[in-house]
Amino acid sequence: MQLRQLYITSIRPIITNACPLCFITGDDSSQCHNINQELVCRLDSLQCLCLRAIAGTFKSASGPQIQKELHIEPIAVHLQRLASCHRARNIFTPDFELLDNRYFPKKQTLKFLKSHPYRVLYDRARGLVDAAEEHLRQSNDELRNVPFDDMDPHRRSGFITSHNRSQEELHAEHVWRTHRDGDGKRKHAPNTVCGRPVAAQGEWGKANLKRYKGLSRVQSTILLQCRTGFIGLNRFLRPRTLADTSMCDCGKGEHTVEHLIFDCEQLENARRNLPLRQWKFSRYNTPLSQLRSLDCLLTDHADTVSTWALNHFGLAQFDWTDQNAISGSSLKHPCPLSEGV
């Protein structure tokens, strides 16, 4: 089983077990019942730890960047979807009617009833159901006049789940953009022009998985390290006192992914195997040779660049693969990161 799919199907369900019961995010009136933010942060750290393990990255690699590259939602976003989806489906069951009509003999004020944490959450779930029903009416002419209450329960649950997934994707995209345009600008591993790794840029979406499709696990690992900037080159190792200098052995620049691919004199001959340039036509139909960016190479030519990096970066982590498997059996195994593309 592919490692990414293994995490989604076997490990993450353990983290999210019984989340409709415990993942309570009410308003200010029910704040005392809300889930502790410290616990949510611990769960997020746990997910990032698991993702670093399956991706083969350094333990200090940026969690949001890895989640974006693997297209796995932040755990709080996923918990919110599971909990709200459960309550939205539960509205049509006797359990909800029991909660809705529950009698509180000692505290019967309207303020108390409205502030009950589950009532607040079920009010939100009702809003989700209404939004899903409205979306269905606008997108499906056959079901335009069919009330949700009269619909087949399994079909209705499917529509609610589908709408909730789309909302989860939008929420995850918003979280990523907030990180990318906010704290993500200040917290990164400097290894590229402007000091921002390739993975710290771009948009959220399933398309991020496609660059790993067809790669072996070792290729996908070094590609992810190149994109995040957390890689065993001197520029990354020197601040951690793991290297004597941040300079490349050629002495012409800092030892970074960008330097090795574009500038290192010792790799001048090997660089001929990289698609560094592309031909474009000017406005007068004159062919022009244009240098590709690092982002373009690590995105559109992931297979070629990752193989080249394994052969020429000289990273001890990949010595065995470079000598034994880079052109052999390892390339025949599908990449665990591309599952679900």
Short mmCIF file of C-alpha atoms in Angstrom, two decimals:
data_model
loop_
_atom_site.label_atom_id
_atom_site.label_comp_id
_atom_site.label_asym_id
_atom_site.label_seq_id
_atom_site.Cartn_x
_atom_site.Cartn_y
_atom_site.Cartn_z
CA MET A 1 0.00 0.00 0.00
CA GLN A 2 1.28 3.46 -0.87
CA LEU A 3 2.51 5.39 2.16
CA ARG A 4 0.40 8.48 1.60
CA GLN A 5 -2.72 6.38 1.17
CA LEU A 6 -1.73 4.34 4.21
CA TYR A 7 -1.63 7.49 6.32
CA ILE A 8 -5.00 8.69 5.03
CA THR A 9 -6.78 5.37 5.51
CA SER A 10 -5.09 3.86 8.57
CA ILE A 11 -3.25 6.48 10.63
CA ARG A 12 -5.33 9.64 10.33
CA PRO A 13 -8.56 7.85 11.35
CA ILE A 14 -6.87 7.06 14.68
CA ILE A 15 -6.14 10.76 15.22
CA THR A 16 -9.69 11.74 14.28
CA ASN A 17 -11.45 8.97 16.19
CA ALA A 18 -14.73 10.16 17.79
CA CYS A 19 -14.06 13.76 16.71
CA PRO A 20 -17.81 14.62 16.37
CA LEU A 21 -18.04 14.10 20.13
CA CYS A 22 -14.94 16.00 21.25
CA PHE A 23 -14.26 18.53 18.48
CA ILE A 24 -16.46 21.33 19.79
CA THR A 25 -15.97 24.84 18.44
CA GLY A 26 -18.88 26.94 19.67
CA ASP A 27 -19.21 30.68 20.11
CA ASP A 28 -18.18 32.86 23.04
CA SER A 29 -21.16 31.76 25.12
CA SER A 30 -20.06 28.11 24.97
CA GLN A 31 -16.33 28.76 25.16
CA CYS A 32 -15.86 26.68 28.29
CA HIS A 33 -16.90 23.59 26.31
CA ASN A 34 -14.66 24.23 23.30
CA ILE A 35 -11.76 21.97 22.48
CA ASN A 36 -8.46 23.19 23.90
CA GLN A 37 -6.34 24.96 21.27
CA GLU A 38 -3.21 23.42 22.75
CA LEU A 39 -4.62 19.97 22.01
CA VAL A 40 -5.36 20.96 18.41
CA CYS A 41 -1.75 22.15 18.05
CA ARG A 42 -0.50 18.84 19.43
CA LEU A 43 -2.62 16.94 16.92
CA ASP A 44 -1.29 19.14 14.13
CA SER A 45 2.27 18.45 15.27
CA LEU A 46 1.50 14.73 15.31
CA GLN A 47 0.20 14.83 11.75
CA CYS A 48 3.22 16.79 10.54
CA LEU A 49 5.51 14.29 12.27
CA CYS A 50 3.81 11.42 10.42
CA LEU A 51 4.00 13.25 7.08
CA ARG A 52 7.70 13.99 7.52
CA ALA A 53 8.27 10.29 8.18
CA ILE A 54 6.46 9.07 5.07
CA ALA A 55 8.02 11.79 2.89
CA GLY A 56 11.58 11.28 4.17
CA THR A 57 12.15 14.95 5.04
CA PHE A 58 14.01 16.53 7.94
CA LYS A 59 12.10 16.81 11.21
CA SER A 60 12.44 20.60 11.06
CA ALA A 61 10.86 20.84 7.60
CA SER A 62 7.87 23.17 7.35
CA GLY A 63 4.62 21.38 8.18
CA PRO A 64 2.35 23.60 6.05
CA GLN A 65 4.65 23.19 3.04
CA ILE A 66 4.66 19.40 3.35
CA GLN A 67 0.87 19.34 3.73
CA LYS A 68 0.56 21.47 0.60
CA GLU A 69 2.98 19.28 -1.39
CA LEU A 70 1.22 16.06 -0.32
CA HIS A 71 -2.22 17.70 -0.52
CA ILE A 72 -3.26 16.67 2.97
CA GLU A 73 -5.44 19.17 4.82
CA PRO A 74 -4.38 20.62 8.19
CA ILE A 75 -5.73 18.35 10.90
CA ALA A 76 -8.00 21.07 12.36
CA VAL A 77 -9.63 21.58 8.95
CA HIS A 78 -10.15 17.85 8.57
CA LEU A 79 -11.57 17.48 12.08
CA GLN A 80 -13.95 20.34 11.42
CA ARG A 81 -15.21 18.67 8.24
CA LEU A 82 -15.74 15.27 9.86
CA ALA A 83 -17.56 16.74 12.85
CA SER A 84 -19.79 19.11 10.87
CA CYS A 85 -20.58 16.46 8.26
CA HIS A 86 -21.61 14.00 10.98
CA ARG A 87 -23.94 16.54 12.56
CA ALA A 88 -25.38 17.60 9.20
CA ARG A 89 -26.32 14.00 8.40
CA ASN A 90 -27.54 13.47 11.95
CA ILE A 91 -30.14 16.25 11.62
CA PHE A 92 -32.45 13.83 9.82
CA THR A 93 -32.29 11.16 12.55
CA PRO A 94 -34.20 10.62 15.82
CA ASP A 95 -31.00 11.45 17.74
CA PHE A 96 -31.24 15.06 16.64
CA GLU A 97 -34.93 15.25 17.52
CA LEU A 98 -34.09 13.98 21.00
CA LEU A 99 -31.46 16.69 21.44
CA ASP A 100 -33.67 19.36 19.91
CA ASN A 101 -36.55 18.58 22.27
CA ARG A 102 -34.48 17.83 25.36
CA TYR A 103 -35.90 19.30 28.56
CA PHE A 104 -33.62 21.01 31.08
CA PRO A 105 -35.58 21.20 34.37
CA LYS A 106 -33.06 23.33 36.29
CA LYS A 107 -32.00 25.71 33.54
CA GLN A 108 -34.85 26.50 31.22
CA THR A 109 -33.90 29.99 30.10
CA LEU A 110 -33.75 30.66 26.38
CA LYS A 111 -30.22 32.00 26.77
CA PHE A 112 -29.05 28.71 28.25
CA LEU A 113 -30.68 26.65 25.53
CA LYS A 114 -29.14 28.75 22.77
CA SER A 115 -25.68 28.61 24.33
CA HIS A 116 -25.62 24.83 24.69
CA PRO A 117 -22.50 23.82 22.68
CA TYR A 118 -24.22 21.06 20.73
CA ARG A 119 -27.14 23.33 19.87
CA VAL A 120 -24.70 25.93 18.52
CA LEU A 121 -22.97 23.27 16.44
CA TYR A 122 -26.22 21.81 15.13
CA ASP A 123 -27.37 25.28 14.13
CA ARG A 124 -24.22 25.51 12.04
CA ALA A 125 -24.89 22.04 10.66
CA ARG A 126 -28.37 23.14 9.64
CA GLY A 127 -26.76 26.01 7.75
CA LEU A 128 -24.48 23.50 6.01
CA VAL A 129 -27.48 21.38 5.00
CA ASP A 130 -29.30 24.43 3.64
CA ALA A 131 -26.22 25.43 1.65
CA ALA A 132 -25.84 21.90 0.24
CA GLU A 133 -29.52 21.83 -0.71
CA GLU A 134 -29.28 25.21 -2.42
CA HIS A 135 -26.17 24.13 -4.33
CA LEU A 136 -27.96 20.97 -5.45
CA ARG A 137 -30.96 22.93 -6.68
CA GLN A 138 -28.74 25.18 -8.77
CA SER A 139 -26.63 22.39 -10.26
CA ASN A 140 -29.18 19.59 -10.80
CA ASP A 141 -32.42 20.33 -12.65
CA GLU A 142 -33.87 16.88 -11.93
CA LEU A 143 -33.66 17.41 -8.16
CA ARG A 144 -34.55 21.09 -8.15
CA ASN A 145 -37.95 20.53 -6.55
CA VAL A 146 -37.09 17.55 -4.34
CA PRO A 147 -36.83 18.53 -0.63
CA PHE A 148 -33.89 17.09 1.28
CA ASP A 149 -36.29 15.64 3.85
CA ASP A 150 -37.95 13.46 1.17
CA MET A 151 -34.74 12.31 -0.48
CA ASP A 152 -33.22 8.85 -0.11
CA PRO A 153 -31.02 9.01 3.05
CA HIS A 154 -27.94 7.55 1.36
CA ARG A 155 -28.22 9.90 -1.60
CA ARG A 156 -28.82 12.87 0.68
CA SER A 157 -25.77 11.98 2.77
CA GLY A 158 -23.71 11.79 -0.42
CA PHE A 159 -24.71 15.31 -1.44
CA ILE A 160 -23.98 16.67 2.03
CA THR A 161 -20.57 14.98 2.12
CA SER A 162 -19.67 16.22 -1.36
CA HIS A 163 -20.59 19.80 -0.50
CA ASN A 164 -18.70 19.58 2.79
CA ARG A 165 -15.57 18.32 1.01
CA SER A 166 -15.64 21.30 -1.32
CA GLN A 167 -15.91 23.61 1.69
CA GLU A 168 -12.99 21.80 3.34
CA GLU A 169 -10.89 22.37 0.23
CA LEU A 170 -11.70 26.09 0.29
CA HIS A 171 -10.87 26.26 4.00
CA ALA A 172 -7.54 24.48 3.49
CA GLU A 173 -6.74 26.81 0.60
CA HIS A 174 -7.43 29.83 2.82
CA VAL A 175 -5.19 28.43 5.59
CA TRP A 176 -2.37 27.86 3.08
CA ARG A 177 -2.63 31.35 1.60
CA THR A 178 -2.58 32.86 5.08
CA HIS A 179 0.62 30.96 5.83
CA ARG A 180 2.18 31.70 2.44
CA ASP A 181 1.46 35.44 2.53
CA GLY A 182 1.97 35.87 6.28
CA ASP A 183 4.17 33.87 8.65
CA GLY A 184 5.42 31.68 5.80
CA LYS A 185 7.38 34.64 4.41
CA ARG A 186 9.45 34.86 7.58
CA LYS A 187 9.81 31.18 8.44
CA HIS A 188 11.68 29.33 5.75
CA ALA A 189 14.95 27.68 4.82
CA PRO A 190 16.88 30.13 2.59
CA ASN A 191 18.13 28.25 -0.46
CA THR A 192 16.79 30.17 -3.43
CA VAL A 193 16.69 33.61 -4.91
CA CYS A 194 14.68 35.89 -2.58
CA GLY A 195 15.32 33.32 0.17
CA ARG A 196 12.05 31.46 -0.35
CA PRO A 197 11.97 27.75 -1.19
CA VAL A 198 9.86 26.66 -4.12
CA ALA A 199 7.39 24.80 -1.87
CA ALA A 200 6.65 28.02 0.02
CA GLN A 201 5.10 29.47 -3.11
CA GLY A 202 2.26 28.44 -5.40
CA GLU A 203 -1.32 27.50 -4.76
CA TRP A 204 -3.08 24.82 -2.73
CA GLY A 205 -4.64 21.99 -4.69
CA LYS A 206 -4.55 18.41 -5.83
CA ALA A 207 -2.42 19.43 -8.80
CA ASN A 208 0.58 19.51 -6.44
CA LEU A 209 0.53 15.73 -6.35
CA LYS A 210 0.96 15.36 -10.09
CA ARG A 211 4.63 16.31 -10.08
CA TYR A 212 5.33 13.19 -7.99
CA LYS A 213 3.40 10.85 -10.27
CA GLY A 214 5.60 8.11 -11.70
CA LEU A 215 8.56 8.85 -9.42
CA SER A 216 10.16 6.31 -7.14
CA ARG A 217 10.09 6.98 -3.42
CA VAL A 218 13.72 8.10 -3.36
CA GLN A 219 13.10 10.49 -6.25
CA SER A 220 10.06 11.97 -4.57
CA THR A 221 12.02 12.35 -1.32
CA ILE A 222 14.90 14.31 -2.83
CA LEU A 223 12.46 16.34 -4.93
CA LEU A 224 10.52 17.31 -1.81
CA GLN A 225 13.75 18.21 -0.03
CA CYS A 226 14.79 20.39 -2.97
CA ARG A 227 11.42 22.12 -3.02
CA THR A 228 11.28 22.78 0.74
CA GLY A 229 14.95 23.75 1.10
CA PHE A 230 15.45 21.37 4.03
CA ILE A 231 18.21 19.32 2.40
CA GLY A 232 21.67 18.17 3.48
CA LEU A 233 23.64 20.87 1.67
CA ASN A 234 26.13 23.16 3.42
CA ARG A 235 23.89 26.23 3.32
CA PHE A 236 21.30 24.34 5.37
CA LEU A 237 23.77 22.46 7.59
CA ARG A 238 26.09 25.35 8.56
CA PRO A 239 23.67 27.22 10.91
CA ARG A 240 23.08 23.90 12.65
CA THR A 241 26.85 23.42 13.16
CA LEU A 242 26.75 20.33 10.95
CA ALA A 243 29.10 21.78 8.33
CA ASP A 244 32.24 23.92 8.61
CA THR A 245 31.15 26.30 5.88
CA SER A 246 28.08 27.25 3.90
CA MET A 247 30.09 27.50 0.68
CA CYS A 248 30.16 24.98 -2.14
CA ASP A 249 33.38 23.05 -2.79
CA CYS A 250 33.83 25.02 -6.00
CA GLY A 251 34.25 28.17 -3.90
CA LYS A 252 32.03 30.26 -6.18
CA GLY A 253 28.84 30.39 -4.16
CA GLU A 254 26.82 29.00 -1.29
CA HIS A 255 26.04 25.29 -1.38
CA THR A 256 22.35 25.40 -2.32
CA VAL A 257 20.03 23.59 -4.70
CA GLU A 258 19.96 26.58 -7.01
CA HIS A 259 23.76 26.92 -7.07
CA LEU A 260 24.30 23.24 -7.89
CA ILE A 261 21.75 23.24 -10.69
CA PHE A 262 22.74 26.53 -12.36
CA ASP A 263 26.22 27.70 -11.33
CA CYS A 264 28.57 25.11 -9.79
CA GLU A 265 31.67 24.81 -11.99
CA GLN A 266 32.31 21.24 -10.88
CA LEU A 267 28.97 20.18 -12.41
CA GLU A 268 29.35 22.07 -15.67
CA ASN A 269 29.55 18.93 -17.82
CA ALA A 270 26.83 17.09 -15.89
CA ARG A 271 24.55 20.11 -16.27
CA ARG A 272 24.24 19.38 -19.98
CA ASN A 273 21.76 16.64 -19.08
CA LEU A 274 19.36 19.14 -17.52
CA PRO A 275 16.66 20.94 -19.53
CA LEU A 276 17.87 24.34 -18.35
CA ARG A 277 16.73 26.24 -21.41
CA GLN A 278 13.57 26.44 -23.42
CA TRP A 279 12.93 27.86 -26.85
CA LYS A 280 10.35 30.55 -27.34
CA PHE A 281 9.39 32.73 -30.27
CA SER A 282 9.54 36.49 -30.04
CA ARG A 283 6.89 38.82 -31.41
CA TYR A 284 8.76 38.71 -34.73
CA ASN A 285 8.78 34.88 -34.77
CA THR A 286 12.47 34.80 -33.94
CA PRO A 287 13.47 31.78 -31.80
CA LEU A 288 14.89 32.79 -28.43
CA SER A 289 16.61 30.63 -25.83
CA GLN A 290 15.32 31.36 -22.32
CA LEU A 291 16.68 30.03 -19.03
CA ARG A 292 14.10 28.09 -17.04
CA SER A 293 13.49 29.04 -13.42
CA LEU A 294 14.17 26.73 -10.49
CA ASP A 295 10.42 26.54 -9.87
CA CYS A 296 9.85 25.42 -13.46
CA LEU A 297 12.57 22.75 -13.27
CA LEU A 298 11.33 21.33 -9.96
CA THR A 299 7.73 21.32 -11.18
CA ASP A 300 7.62 20.54 -14.89
CA HIS A 301 10.79 18.42 -15.07
CA ALA A 302 10.62 16.69 -11.69
CA ASP A 303 11.68 13.26 -13.01
CA THR A 304 14.81 14.49 -14.78
CA VAL A 305 15.92 16.91 -12.05
CA SER A 306 15.35 14.48 -9.17
CA THR A 307 17.40 11.77 -10.94
CA TRP A 308 20.15 14.29 -11.70
CA ALA A 309 20.19 15.46 -8.08
CA LEU A 310 20.52 11.90 -6.80
CA ASN A 311 23.54 11.40 -9.05
CA HIS A 312 25.33 14.71 -8.49
CA PHE A 313 24.40 16.30 -5.15
CA GLY A 314 26.59 13.85 -3.23
CA LEU A 315 24.18 13.47 -0.32
CA ALA A 316 25.09 10.61 2.02
CA GLN A 317 21.40 9.88 2.57
CA PHE A 318 21.13 8.71 -1.04
CA ASP A 319 24.54 7.04 -1.55
CA TRP A 320 23.15 3.50 -1.73
CA THR A 321 20.42 4.50 -4.17
CA ASP A 322 22.88 6.36 -6.38
CA GLN A 323 25.12 3.30 -6.61
CA ASN A 324 22.55 0.50 -6.77
CA ALA A 325 19.02 1.48 -7.67
CA ILE A 326 18.77 4.81 -9.45
CA SER A 327 18.54 3.14 -12.86
CA GLY A 328 17.28 -0.18 -11.61
CA SER A 329 14.36 -1.57 -9.68
CA SER A 330 13.54 1.53 -7.62
CA LEU A 331 12.27 3.37 -10.68
CA LYS A 332 9.69 0.66 -11.29
CA HIS A 333 7.84 1.29 -8.08
CA PRO A 334 5.14 3.99 -8.19
CA CYS A 335 5.65 7.02 -6.00
CA PRO A 336 3.75 6.89 -2.67
CA LEU A 337 3.02 10.61 -2.91
CA SER A 338 1.11 10.31 -6.18
CA GLU A 339 -1.62 8.05 -4.84
CA GLY A 340 -4.99 9.54 -5.57
CA VAL A 341 -3.89 11.76 -8.46
#
